[in-house]
Amino acid sequence: MGLFFRKKDRDDEQTLKELLEKLGECAEQSKFYMSGIKALLVLMKDFSFDIKELNADAFKRQMDSLSQEFSNTNKIKKLEKAFDKGKDTIINYINDKRDYLREREDEFRNIIDLLTRGISVINDENTEFNRKIYDKSIAIANITLLDDIKKIRDSIKLEVEYMQTTIKEKQTSGEKQIEALTKEVQSLRCDLEKAQTASMTDGLTGAFNRMAMDNYLERLVDRSVVSDAPFALLMIDVDNFKKINDFYGHQIGDSVLMALISQCKELIRKEDFLARYGGEEFMLILPNASLKNAIKKGSEICRAVELSCYLLGEKYADEKLSFTISIGISTFQKGDTVKTVTERADKALYLAKTTGKNRVVTEKELL
């Protein structure tokens, strides 16, 4: 009997081991499926474009909310309910978008047909005008071969020259119109580019503004969900900035901020993203950067700013001003949102400010 029970124990142990292995496989599959669903939701956001008529912003927020819901719950019933709700939202949006694009396609087709007919009419009129003038000039030129009508020939020559001049002027006028239209299009394109740049730029420092930073950071987070692309945040703050403003005035304070941005731009890569976060705080985003790379770059900027001196001008007898900065660093971790990765950088900056300033602190040093 003792041997029998030991065999059963061994069978139970084997069965338990197999069950644990299957549970592990199920957990891995669940993790994989969840990651796939979140990646698909990110792709759905990219698919939405920025079409106001379809309320694309609201759709993107719904996709973010759905992604967050999938991350926060493991209960099947809640997931099924969230999926059904999200599925209906996506299907309705796709149908609305399909109808919208078909309508726009029909409109563009009608516009193209109208422009084609208009150009055809203009071209036919020009062709007919040139043909008539040319035929007339040939006919009149042939008459000039008659020696017995010398006076008529002379007057007809003048008419021919007049018509030829008219044709040449028409051609020149057409070329000028095309040139003018080309310049107008180029000017409009330039104005549009300037307006787009102005809408994304901080007016004082020339760095990107908060809105541009939020949009860029959101794209990075979405991309990281799909491709696991790393990036680092450096939150930069000017030490004792209020004292500088109070003692020297806001004009010098503004100059300090502009000097800081100029210094940073000399030390960062082309693909790095520098933005004014608010007041004297700035955010430097380093795509494809590890924590080690971010610390190195932050220390380099911190040191360069500390060693720089700036003349204050004749009003202050060319006095030199030096200032320092503090930097908090975080890196994107799996499961992060824009809010969480930014909060860690902000907390690291606060720790840098409260433990001596003029230093770099990373998220690893947070309690």
CSV table of C-alpha atoms in Angstrom, one decimal:
chain,number,residue,atom,x,y,z
A,1,MET,CA,0.0,0.0,0.0
A,2,GLY,CA,2.9,2.3,0.8
A,3,LEU,CA,4.4,1.8,-2.6
A,4,PHE,CA,1.0,2.5,-4.3
A,5,PHE,CA,0.6,5.8,-2.6
A,6,ARG,CA,4.2,6.9,-3.4
A,7,LYS,CA,3.5,6.2,-7.1
A,8,LYS,CA,0.3,8.3,-6.9
A,9,ASP,CA,2.3,11.1,-5.3
A,10,ARG,CA,4.8,11.0,-8.1
A,11,ASP,CA,2.0,11.1,-10.7
A,12,ASP,CA,0.4,14.1,-8.9
A,13,GLU,CA,3.7,15.8,-8.9
A,14,GLN,CA,4.2,15.3,-12.6
A,15,THR,CA,0.6,16.5,-13.3
A,16,LEU,CA,1.2,19.6,-11.2
A,17,LYS,CA,4.5,20.3,-13.0
A,18,GLU,CA,2.7,20.0,-16.4
A,19,LEU,CA,-0.1,22.3,-15.2
A,20,LEU,CA,2.4,24.9,-14.0
A,21,GLU,CA,4.2,24.8,-17.4
A,22,LYS,CA,0.9,25.2,-19.2
A,23,LEU,CA,0.0,28.1,-16.9
A,24,GLY,CA,3.4,29.7,-17.7
A,25,GLU,CA,2.7,29.3,-21.4
A,26,CYS,CA,-0.8,30.8,-21.0
A,27,ALA,CA,0.7,33.7,-19.1
A,28,GLU,CA,3.3,34.3,-21.9
A,29,GLN,CA,0.6,34.0,-24.6
A,30,SER,CA,-1.6,36.4,-22.7
A,31,LYS,CA,1.2,38.9,-22.4
A,32,PHE,CA,2.0,38.5,-26.1
A,33,TYR,CA,-1.7,39.0,-27.1
A,34,MET,CA,-2.0,42.1,-24.8
A,35,SER,CA,1.1,43.6,-26.4
A,36,GLY,CA,-0.3,42.9,-29.8
A,37,ILE,CA,-3.6,44.5,-29.0
A,38,LYS,CA,-1.9,47.6,-27.7
A,39,ALA,CA,0.3,47.8,-30.8
A,40,LEU,CA,-2.8,47.5,-33.0
A,41,LEU,CA,-4.5,50.3,-31.0
A,42,VAL,CA,-1.5,52.5,-31.7
A,43,LEU,CA,-1.7,51.7,-35.4
A,44,MET,CA,-5.4,52.6,-35.3
A,45,LYS,CA,-4.4,56.0,-33.9
A,46,ASP,CA,-2.0,56.5,-36.8
A,47,PHE,CA,-4.6,55.4,-39.2
A,48,SER,CA,-7.0,58.1,-38.0
A,49,PHE,CA,-5.1,61.0,-39.5
A,50,ASP,CA,-6.1,64.5,-38.3
A,51,ILE,CA,-9.5,65.0,-39.9
A,52,LYS,CA,-11.6,67.4,-37.9
A,53,GLU,CA,-14.9,66.4,-39.6
A,54,LEU,CA,-14.4,62.9,-38.3
A,55,ASN,CA,-13.6,64.1,-34.8
A,56,ALA,CA,-10.2,62.3,-35.0
A,57,ASP,CA,-8.9,63.8,-31.7
A,58,ALA,CA,-11.8,62.1,-29.8
A,59,PHE,CA,-11.1,58.8,-31.6
A,60,LYS,CA,-7.5,59.0,-30.5
A,61,ARG,CA,-8.4,59.7,-26.9
A,62,GLN,CA,-10.8,56.7,-27.0
A,63,MET,CA,-8.0,54.5,-28.3
A,64,ASP,CA,-5.7,55.7,-25.5
A,65,SER,CA,-8.5,55.0,-22.9
A,66,LEU,CA,-9.0,51.5,-24.4
A,67,SER,CA,-5.3,50.8,-24.3
A,68,GLN,CA,-5.1,51.9,-20.6
A,69,GLU,CA,-8.1,49.8,-19.8
A,70,PHE,CA,-6.4,46.7,-21.3
A,71,SER,CA,-3.3,47.5,-19.2
A,72,ASN,CA,-5.2,48.0,-15.9
A,73,THR,CA,-7.4,44.8,-15.8
A,74,ASN,CA,-6.9,41.1,-16.1
A,75,LYS,CA,-10.5,40.1,-15.6
A,76,ILE,CA,-11.9,38.4,-18.7
A,77,LYS,CA,-15.4,39.9,-18.5
A,78,LYS,CA,-14.1,43.4,-18.2
A,79,LEU,CA,-11.8,42.8,-21.1
A,80,GLU,CA,-14.6,41.4,-23.2
A,81,LYS,CA,-16.8,44.4,-22.4
A,82,ALA,CA,-14.0,46.8,-23.2
A,83,PHE,CA,-13.2,45.0,-26.4
A,84,ASP,CA,-16.8,45.0,-27.6
A,85,LYS,CA,-17.1,48.7,-26.9
A,86,GLY,CA,-13.8,49.4,-28.6
A,87,LYS,CA,-14.7,47.2,-31.6
A,88,ASP,CA,-17.9,49.1,-32.2
A,89,THR,CA,-16.0,52.4,-32.0
A,90,ILE,CA,-13.4,51.3,-34.4
A,91,ILE,CA,-15.9,49.8,-36.9
A,92,ASN,CA,-18.0,53.0,-36.8
A,93,TYR,CA,-15.0,55.2,-37.3
A,94,ILE,CA,-13.7,53.1,-40.2
A,95,ASN,CA,-17.1,53.2,-41.9
A,96,ASP,CA,-17.4,57.0,-41.4
A,97,LYS,CA,-13.9,57.5,-42.7
A,98,ARG,CA,-14.6,55.3,-45.8
A,99,ASP,CA,-17.7,57.4,-46.6
A,100,TYR,CA,-15.8,60.6,-45.9
A,101,LEU,CA,-12.9,59.7,-48.2
A,102,ARG,CA,-15.3,58.5,-51.0
A,103,GLU,CA,-17.1,61.9,-50.8
A,104,ARG,CA,-13.8,63.7,-51.0
A,105,GLU,CA,-12.7,61.5,-53.9
A,106,ASP,CA,-15.8,62.4,-55.8
A,107,GLU,CA,-15.3,66.1,-55.1
A,108,PHE,CA,-11.7,65.9,-56.3
A,109,ARG,CA,-12.7,64.0,-59.4
A,110,ASN,CA,-15.3,66.7,-60.2
A,111,ILE,CA,-12.7,69.4,-59.7
A,112,ILE,CA,-10.2,67.7,-61.9
A,113,ASP,CA,-12.8,67.2,-64.6
A,114,LEU,CA,-13.7,70.8,-64.4
A,115,LEU,CA,-10.1,72.0,-64.6
A,116,THR,CA,-9.4,69.6,-67.4
A,117,ARG,CA,-12.3,71.0,-69.4
A,118,GLY,CA,-11.3,74.5,-68.7
A,119,ILE,CA,-7.7,73.9,-69.7
A,120,SER,CA,-8.8,72.2,-72.8
A,121,VAL,CA,-11.0,75.1,-73.8
A,122,ILE,CA,-8.2,77.6,-73.2
A,123,ASN,CA,-5.8,75.5,-75.1
A,124,ASP,CA,-8.2,75.1,-78.0
A,125,GLU,CA,-8.8,78.9,-78.1
A,126,ASN,CA,-5.0,79.6,-78.1
A,127,THR,CA,-4.4,77.0,-80.8
A,128,GLU,CA,-7.2,78.4,-83.0
A,129,PHE,CA,-6.0,82.0,-82.4
A,130,ASN,CA,-2.4,81.1,-83.3
A,131,ARG,CA,-3.5,79.1,-86.4
A,132,LYS,CA,-5.7,81.9,-87.7
A,133,ILE,CA,-3.0,84.5,-87.2
A,134,TYR,CA,-0.3,82.3,-88.7
A,135,ASP,CA,-2.5,81.4,-91.8
A,136,LYS,CA,-3.3,85.1,-92.2
A,137,SER,CA,0.4,86.0,-92.1
A,138,ILE,CA,1.3,83.4,-94.7
A,139,ALA,CA,-1.5,84.5,-97.0
A,140,ILE,CA,-0.5,88.2,-96.7
A,141,ALA,CA,3.2,87.3,-97.1
A,142,ASN,CA,2.4,85.5,-100.3
A,143,ILE,CA,0.6,88.6,-101.6
A,144,THR,CA,3.9,90.6,-101.1
A,145,LEU,CA,5.5,88.4,-103.8
A,146,LEU,CA,3.4,90.4,-106.4
A,147,ASP,CA,5.7,93.1,-107.8
A,148,ASP,CA,2.9,95.0,-109.4
A,149,ILE,CA,1.3,96.0,-106.1
A,150,LYS,CA,4.3,97.5,-104.3
A,151,LYS,CA,2.3,99.9,-102.2
A,152,ILE,CA,-0.1,97.2,-101.0
A,153,ARG,CA,2.8,95.0,-100.3
A,154,ASP,CA,4.4,97.6,-98.0
A,155,SER,CA,1.2,98.2,-96.1
A,156,ILE,CA,0.5,94.5,-95.8
A,157,LYS,CA,4.1,93.9,-94.5
A,158,LEU,CA,3.3,96.4,-91.7
A,159,GLU,CA,0.1,94.4,-90.9
A,160,VAL,CA,2.1,91.2,-90.8
A,161,GLU,CA,4.7,92.7,-88.5
A,162,TYR,CA,1.9,93.9,-86.3
A,163,MET,CA,0.2,90.5,-86.1
A,164,GLN,CA,3.6,88.8,-85.4
A,165,THR,CA,4.3,91.3,-82.6
A,166,THR,CA,0.8,90.6,-81.2
A,167,ILE,CA,1.5,86.9,-81.1
A,168,LYS,CA,4.9,87.4,-79.5
A,169,GLU,CA,3.3,89.7,-76.8
A,170,LYS,CA,0.6,87.1,-76.1
A,171,GLN,CA,3.3,84.4,-75.6
A,172,THR,CA,5.3,86.7,-73.4
A,173,SER,CA,2.2,87.6,-71.4
A,174,GLY,CA,1.4,83.9,-70.9
A,175,GLU,CA,4.9,83.2,-69.7
A,176,LYS,CA,4.7,86.1,-67.3
A,177,GLN,CA,1.4,84.9,-65.9
A,178,ILE,CA,2.8,81.4,-65.4
A,179,GLU,CA,5.8,82.9,-63.7
A,180,ALA,CA,3.6,85.1,-61.5
A,181,LEU,CA,1.4,82.1,-60.5
A,182,THR,CA,4.5,80.0,-59.7
A,183,LYS,CA,5.9,82.8,-57.4
A,184,GLU,CA,2.5,83.1,-55.7
A,185,VAL,CA,2.3,79.4,-55.0
A,186,GLN,CA,5.9,79.5,-53.7
A,187,SER,CA,5.0,82.5,-51.5
A,188,LEU,CA,1.9,80.7,-50.1
A,189,ARG,CA,4.0,77.6,-49.4
A,190,CYS,CA,6.6,79.7,-47.6
A,191,ASP,CA,3.9,81.5,-45.6
A,192,LEU,CA,2.4,78.1,-44.6
A,193,GLU,CA,5.7,76.7,-43.5
A,194,LYS,CA,6.4,79.8,-41.5
A,195,ALA,CA,3.0,79.6,-39.8
A,196,GLN,CA,3.5,75.9,-39.1
A,197,THR,CA,6.9,76.7,-37.6
A,198,ALA,CA,5.5,79.6,-35.5
A,199,SER,CA,2.8,77.4,-34.1
A,200,MET,CA,5.4,74.9,-32.8
A,201,THR,CA,8.0,77.4,-31.6
A,202,ASP,CA,8.5,79.3,-28.3
A,203,GLY,CA,8.6,82.9,-29.3
A,204,LEU,CA,11.4,83.9,-26.8
A,205,THR,CA,13.9,81.1,-27.1
A,206,GLY,CA,13.3,79.6,-30.5
A,207,ALA,CA,13.0,76.1,-28.9
A,208,PHE,CA,9.9,74.0,-29.6
A,209,ASN,CA,6.9,75.0,-27.4
A,210,ARG,CA,4.9,72.8,-25.0
A,211,MET,CA,2.3,71.8,-27.5
A,212,ALA,CA,4.9,70.6,-30.0
A,213,MET,CA,6.6,68.7,-27.2
A,214,ASP,CA,3.4,67.0,-26.0
A,215,ASN,CA,2.7,65.8,-29.6
A,216,TYR,CA,6.2,64.6,-30.2
A,217,LEU,CA,6.4,62.8,-26.8
A,218,GLU,CA,3.0,61.1,-27.5
A,219,ARG,CA,4.3,59.8,-30.8
A,220,LEU,CA,7.5,58.5,-29.2
A,221,VAL,CA,5.5,56.6,-26.6
A,222,ASP,CA,3.1,55.1,-29.2
A,223,ARG,CA,6.1,54.1,-31.4
A,224,SER,CA,7.8,52.5,-28.4
A,225,VAL,CA,4.8,50.3,-27.8
A,226,VAL,CA,5.1,48.9,-31.3
A,227,SER,CA,8.9,48.8,-31.7
A,228,ASP,CA,10.4,49.0,-28.2
A,229,ALA,CA,12.4,52.0,-29.3
A,230,PRO,CA,14.1,53.6,-26.2
A,231,PHE,CA,14.3,57.3,-25.5
A,232,ALA,CA,15.4,59.5,-22.6
A,233,LEU,CA,13.9,62.7,-21.0
A,234,LEU,CA,16.1,65.4,-19.6
A,235,MET,CA,14.1,68.0,-17.6
A,236,ILE,CA,16.3,71.1,-17.2
A,237,ASP,CA,15.8,74.0,-14.8
A,238,VAL,CA,17.8,77.2,-14.3
A,239,ASP,CA,19.0,77.4,-10.7
A,240,ASN,CA,18.1,80.5,-8.7
A,241,PHE,CA,16.3,82.0,-11.7
A,242,LYS,CA,13.9,84.1,-9.6
A,243,LYS,CA,16.9,85.8,-8.0
A,244,ILE,CA,18.4,86.6,-11.4
A,245,ASN,CA,15.0,88.1,-12.4
A,246,ASP,CA,14.6,90.1,-9.2
A,247,PHE,CA,18.1,91.5,-9.2
A,248,TYR,CA,18.8,92.1,-12.9
A,249,GLY,CA,15.3,92.4,-14.3
A,250,HIS,CA,13.2,90.2,-16.7
A,251,GLN,CA,15.2,91.4,-19.8
A,252,ILE,CA,18.3,89.8,-18.4
A,253,GLY,CA,16.3,86.8,-17.3
A,254,ASP,CA,15.1,86.3,-20.8
A,255,SER,CA,18.7,86.6,-22.1
A,256,VAL,CA,19.7,83.8,-19.7
A,257,LEU,CA,17.0,81.5,-21.1
A,258,MET,CA,18.1,82.3,-24.7
A,259,ALA,CA,21.7,81.7,-23.8
A,260,LEU,CA,20.9,78.4,-22.3
A,261,ILE,CA,19.0,77.2,-25.4
A,262,SER,CA,21.9,78.4,-27.6
A,263,GLN,CA,24.3,76.4,-25.4
A,264,CYS,CA,22.2,73.3,-25.5
A,265,LYS,CA,21.8,73.4,-29.3
A,266,GLU,CA,25.5,73.4,-29.8
A,267,LEU,CA,25.8,70.1,-27.8
A,268,ILE,CA,22.8,68.1,-29.0
A,269,ARG,CA,22.3,66.0,-32.1
A,270,LYS,CA,20.1,66.9,-35.0
A,271,GLU,CA,17.5,64.3,-34.1
A,272,ASP,CA,17.2,65.5,-30.4
A,273,PHE,CA,14.2,67.5,-29.4
A,274,LEU,CA,14.6,70.6,-27.3
A,275,ALA,CA,11.4,72.3,-26.0
A,276,ARG,CA,10.4,74.9,-23.4
A,277,TYR,CA,8.4,73.1,-20.8
A,278,GLY,CA,7.3,76.2,-19.0
A,279,GLY,CA,8.9,79.3,-17.3
A,280,GLU,CA,12.6,78.5,-16.8
A,281,GLU,CA,12.1,74.7,-17.3
A,282,PHE,CA,13.1,73.0,-20.6
A,283,MET,CA,12.7,69.4,-21.8
A,284,LEU,CA,15.4,67.7,-23.9
A,285,ILE,CA,14.2,64.4,-25.5
A,286,LEU,CA,16.9,62.0,-26.7
A,287,PRO,CA,15.5,59.4,-29.1
A,288,ASN,CA,17.2,56.0,-29.1
A,289,ALA,CA,19.2,56.9,-26.0
A,290,SER,CA,20.0,54.8,-23.0
A,291,LEU,CA,20.1,56.1,-19.4
A,292,LYS,CA,23.9,56.0,-19.6
A,293,ASN,CA,23.9,58.1,-22.8
A,294,ALA,CA,21.4,60.6,-21.2
A,295,ILE,CA,23.6,61.0,-18.1
A,296,LYS,CA,26.6,61.7,-20.2
A,297,LYS,CA,24.8,64.3,-22.3
A,298,GLY,CA,23.2,65.9,-19.2
A,299,SER,CA,26.5,66.2,-17.4
A,300,GLU,CA,28.1,67.7,-20.5
A,301,ILE,CA,25.4,70.4,-20.8
A,302,CYS,CA,25.5,71.0,-17.0
A,303,ARG,CA,29.3,71.5,-17.1
A,304,ALA,CA,29.3,73.7,-20.2
A,305,VAL,CA,26.7,76.1,-18.7
A,306,GLU,CA,28.6,76.3,-15.4
A,307,LEU,CA,31.8,77.3,-17.2
A,308,SER,CA,30.2,80.0,-19.4
A,309,CYS,CA,30.1,83.7,-18.6
A,310,TYR,CA,27.9,86.3,-20.2
A,311,LEU,CA,28.4,90.1,-20.4
A,312,LEU,CA,25.5,92.1,-19.2
A,313,GLY,CA,26.2,95.2,-21.2
A,314,GLU,CA,26.9,98.9,-20.5
A,315,LYS,CA,24.0,99.2,-18.1
A,316,TYR,CA,25.8,96.9,-15.7
A,317,ALA,CA,29.3,98.1,-16.5
A,318,ASP,CA,29.9,95.0,-18.6
A,319,GLU,CA,29.5,92.8,-15.5
A,320,LYS,CA,29.7,89.1,-16.2
A,321,LEU,CA,27.0,86.7,-15.2
A,322,SER,CA,27.3,83.0,-14.6
A,323,PHE,CA,24.5,80.6,-13.8
A,324,THR,CA,24.0,76.9,-13.3
A,325,ILE,CA,21.3,74.4,-14.2
A,326,SER,CA,19.9,71.2,-12.6
A,327,ILE,CA,18.8,68.2,-14.6
A,328,GLY,CA,16.4,65.3,-13.9
A,329,ILE,CA,16.5,62.3,-16.2
A,330,SER,CA,14.1,59.4,-16.9
A,331,THR,CA,14.0,56.8,-19.6
A,332,PHE,CA,11.0,55.1,-21.2
A,333,GLN,CA,10.1,51.8,-19.5
A,334,LYS,CA,7.7,49.2,-20.7
A,335,GLY,CA,4.1,50.2,-19.7
A,336,ASP,CA,5.0,53.9,-19.4
A,337,THR,CA,2.7,56.6,-20.5
A,338,VAL,CA,3.6,60.2,-21.3
A,339,LYS,CA,2.5,61.2,-17.8
A,340,THR,CA,4.5,58.5,-16.0
A,341,VAL,CA,7.8,59.0,-17.8
A,342,THR,CA,7.5,62.8,-17.4
A,343,GLU,CA,6.7,62.5,-13.7
A,344,ARG,CA,9.8,60.5,-13.0
A,345,ALA,CA,12.0,63.2,-14.8
A,346,ASP,CA,10.2,65.9,-12.8
A,347,LYS,CA,10.8,64.1,-9.5
A,348,ALA,CA,14.5,63.5,-10.4
A,349,LEU,CA,14.8,67.3,-11.2
A,350,TYR,CA,13.2,68.1,-7.8
A,351,LEU,CA,15.7,65.9,-6.1
A,352,ALA,CA,18.6,67.6,-7.9
A,353,LYS,CA,17.3,71.0,-6.9
A,354,THR,CA,16.9,70.1,-3.2
A,355,THR,CA,20.2,68.3,-2.9
A,356,GLY,CA,22.6,71.0,-4.0
A,357,LYS,CA,21.6,72.1,-7.5
A,358,ASN,CA,24.0,72.3,-10.4
A,359,ARG,CA,23.9,68.5,-10.8
A,360,VAL,CA,22.3,65.6,-12.7
A,361,VAL,CA,19.9,63.2,-10.9
A,362,THR,CA,18.3,60.2,-12.6
A,363,GLU,CA,15.2,58.2,-11.8
A,364,LYS,CA,17.4,55.4,-10.4
A,365,GLU,CA,18.2,57.7,-7.4
A,366,LEU,CA,14.5,58.2,-6.5
A,367,LEU,CA,13.2,56.3,-3.4
